[in-house]
């Protein structure tokens, strides 16, 4: 089984400055091994990427060999730009990327196929986690995005922990496939990792409750145990 299909999992989000990486990543691989913690990958967002992606990847690699997923929303562009972007990030050493699904099927298809060509994991955002995110989006859009991601054999989709009903609907679409659901919005945004896993999420993205914690490593250990316990309960009920 490749890292892309390993479930359940925890994805720490590194939305911080370069200076804070050392504190957050110190001992993270040891936590994963010694505590059998399900840390799946590390997510690098646009804020950190602006400080120089190549430098960031090198810095992270000083502390961890975990897969790195790039979350840069400007990747949501026209197909020709998406293809070039995927080729570029692959050459830098990124292991996966996230695309906003609202760009439509042509760009999504180019993204997934380009990632497959470069042997990168591909994730499509079906719905975002913050208040107002769905104001201008049709109710059926997340389902359509999930179906397209499934048909293209993407690695997974992104559904928010703040909207468990969306997770449930998309999980039903993905049933029987290898695709997983990445779920942000845990903690300060109001979503719960436990309820997200019970609704069908496979990978929990943890941001502020991780990097603003007084003990980030302990936070990962506790949250890892929680999602494993909920995952076991969820799968025993099916």
XYZ file of C-alpha atoms in Angstrom:
238
model
C 0.000 0.000 0.000
C 1.403 3.405 -0.969
C 1.343 6.433 1.329
C -1.410 7.912 -0.858
C -3.932 5.233 0.124
C -2.950 4.770 3.782
C -5.932 5.526 6.060
C -6.785 7.000 8.505
C -4.330 9.855 8.696
C -3.433 13.191 10.222
C -2.132 16.081 8.084
C -0.440 18.896 10.035
C -0.819 22.197 8.187
C 2.306 24.366 8.214
C 0.756 27.832 7.849
C 3.593 29.475 9.745
C 6.846 31.338 9.197
C 10.079 29.535 8.332
C 11.399 30.424 11.787
C 8.671 28.365 13.464
C 9.244 25.197 11.440
C 12.014 23.910 13.703
C 9.802 23.962 16.796
C 6.830 22.375 15.038
C 8.704 19.640 13.191
C 11.213 18.647 15.862
C 10.749 14.937 16.554
C 7.742 14.566 14.255
C 9.013 11.407 12.550
C 9.796 9.866 15.940
C 6.241 10.632 17.099
C 4.933 8.835 14.039
C 7.026 5.711 14.611
C 7.196 5.443 18.411
C 3.520 6.239 19.028
C 2.257 4.545 15.867
C 0.775 7.936 15.119
C -1.074 8.136 11.777
C 0.665 11.284 10.491
C -0.068 10.990 6.773
C 1.720 13.995 5.269
C 2.638 17.631 5.880
C 0.658 20.402 4.160
C 2.398 23.558 2.942
C 0.052 26.481 2.224
C 0.450 29.675 0.227
C 1.697 31.756 3.184
C 4.718 29.553 3.719
C 5.248 28.962 0.015
C 5.713 32.687 -0.560
C 8.888 32.504 1.496
C 10.494 30.348 -1.202
C 9.183 26.862 -1.920
C 12.522 25.245 -2.678
C 13.983 26.551 0.583
C 10.904 25.426 2.505
C 11.074 21.871 1.158
C 14.769 21.640 2.075
C 14.038 22.960 5.574
C 11.232 20.448 6.152
C 13.473 17.628 4.944
C 15.921 18.429 7.749
C 13.291 17.142 10.172
C 11.019 14.743 8.325
C 10.719 12.356 5.396
C 6.917 12.532 5.476
C 5.244 13.233 2.108
C 4.699 16.942 1.393
C 1.444 18.204 -0.132
C 1.416 21.691 -1.633
C -1.754 23.701 -1.032
C -1.457 26.789 -3.228
C -4.904 27.919 -4.369
C -3.543 29.921 -7.334
C -2.997 26.497 -8.860
C -6.674 26.851 -9.786
C -5.960 28.281 -13.225
C -6.412 27.474 -16.904
C -5.252 23.989 -18.012
C -1.997 25.090 -19.687
C -0.827 26.929 -16.555
C -1.845 24.056 -14.284
C 0.237 21.598 -16.285
C 3.338 23.803 -16.076
C 2.810 24.367 -12.358
C 2.528 20.642 -11.623
C 5.719 19.951 -13.577
C 7.503 22.682 -11.603
C 6.485 21.540 -8.144
C 7.331 17.933 -9.026
C 10.872 19.011 -9.895
C 11.240 20.724 -6.501
C 10.394 17.619 -4.488
C 6.732 17.994 -3.541
C 4.740 14.742 -3.221
C 1.199 15.968 -3.832
C -0.944 19.014 -4.579
C -4.424 20.405 -3.916
C -6.665 22.098 -6.492
C -9.865 24.094 -5.954
C -12.612 22.171 -7.697
C -14.539 25.270 -8.724
C -12.337 25.808 -11.792
C -14.406 23.215 -13.639
C -13.895 19.802 -15.246
C -11.329 20.769 -17.901
C -8.843 22.211 -15.420
C -9.523 19.420 -12.913
C -8.838 16.801 -15.581
C -5.583 18.474 -16.608
C -4.521 18.724 -12.971
C -5.163 15.076 -12.114
C -3.614 13.769 -15.329
C -0.553 16.013 -14.897
C -0.126 14.823 -11.313
C -0.390 11.215 -12.456
C 2.266 11.825 -15.116
C 4.577 13.267 -12.447
C 3.632 10.575 -9.894
C 2.176 13.149 -7.508
C -0.858 12.722 -5.279
C -3.816 14.850 -6.414
C -6.581 16.242 -4.194
C -9.611 18.238 -5.365
C -11.397 20.680 -3.042
C -15.087 19.804 -3.195
C -16.072 22.336 -0.542
C -14.249 24.751 1.763
C -14.561 24.946 5.533
C -15.097 28.620 6.406
C -18.348 30.551 6.900
C -19.804 31.753 3.626
C -17.762 29.345 1.502
C -20.882 27.879 -0.091
C -22.733 31.162 -0.681
C -22.094 31.280 -4.426
C -21.711 27.529 -4.972
C -24.571 25.298 -6.079
C -25.645 22.671 -3.561
C -24.860 19.788 -5.913
C -21.364 21.056 -6.828
C -19.426 19.036 -4.193
C -21.086 15.837 -5.404
C -20.245 16.592 -9.035
C -16.638 17.319 -8.081
C -16.444 14.080 -6.076
C -17.792 12.068 -9.016
C -15.282 13.596 -11.427
C -12.392 13.011 -9.001
C -13.494 9.392 -8.660
C -13.735 8.873 -12.412
C -10.301 10.441 -12.984
C -8.799 8.316 -10.194
C -7.478 11.271 -8.228
C -5.954 10.531 -4.831
C -8.777 12.181 -2.946
C -11.034 15.146 -2.361
C -11.261 17.825 0.327
C -14.474 18.145 2.362
C -14.736 20.258 5.526
C -15.051 18.984 9.080
C -17.442 21.915 9.563
C -19.963 20.297 7.191
C -20.239 16.628 8.047
C -23.302 16.225 5.836
C -21.111 17.092 2.850
C -18.555 14.502 3.957
C -21.291 11.874 4.177
C -22.626 12.618 0.699
C -19.194 12.607 -0.892
C -18.149 9.453 0.983
C -21.143 7.698 -0.542
C -19.970 8.744 -4.018
C -16.449 7.458 -3.350
C -17.520 4.153 -1.819
C -15.718 1.241 -3.465
C -12.907 3.420 -4.836
C -9.406 4.051 -3.484
C -10.056 7.779 -3.110
C -10.021 9.282 0.351
C -11.448 12.410 1.949
C -9.155 15.057 3.429
C -10.984 17.164 6.000
C -9.879 20.627 7.245
C -11.783 22.884 9.640
C -11.031 20.976 12.850
C -10.725 23.088 16.008
C -11.008 26.901 15.799
C -13.323 26.809 12.764
C -15.774 24.699 14.745
C -15.368 21.288 13.152
C -14.500 18.153 15.081
C -12.002 15.520 13.979
C -14.109 12.827 15.633
C -17.370 13.763 13.893
C -15.554 14.182 10.566
C -14.091 10.671 10.761
C -17.465 9.239 11.767
C -19.008 10.968 8.745
C -16.468 9.382 6.403
C -13.288 11.496 6.441
C -9.991 9.650 6.045
C -7.373 12.328 6.678
C -7.800 15.140 9.204
C -6.001 18.411 8.475
C -4.929 20.096 11.700
C -3.784 23.710 11.542
C -4.151 26.304 14.294
C -4.873 23.794 17.047
C -1.499 22.247 16.122
C 0.824 25.163 15.439
C -0.691 27.453 18.108
C -0.530 24.733 20.754
C 1.869 25.102 23.691
C 2.911 21.518 22.972
C 2.397 20.812 19.238
C 3.882 17.317 19.426
C 1.556 16.258 22.244
C -1.387 17.670 20.282
C -0.516 15.404 17.345
C -0.214 12.362 19.602
C -3.627 12.933 21.217
C -5.387 13.748 17.957
C -3.798 10.745 16.251
C -5.144 8.409 18.924
C -8.582 10.015 18.648
C -8.949 9.530 14.910
C -7.694 5.939 15.060
C -10.275 5.133 17.748
C -13.081 6.784 15.761
C -11.917 5.101 12.550
C -12.164 1.682 14.211
C -15.653 2.456 15.518
C -16.774 3.769 12.132
C -15.548 0.712 10.249
C -16.953 -1.746 12.791
C -20.415 -0.259 12.205
C -20.303 -0.738 8.425
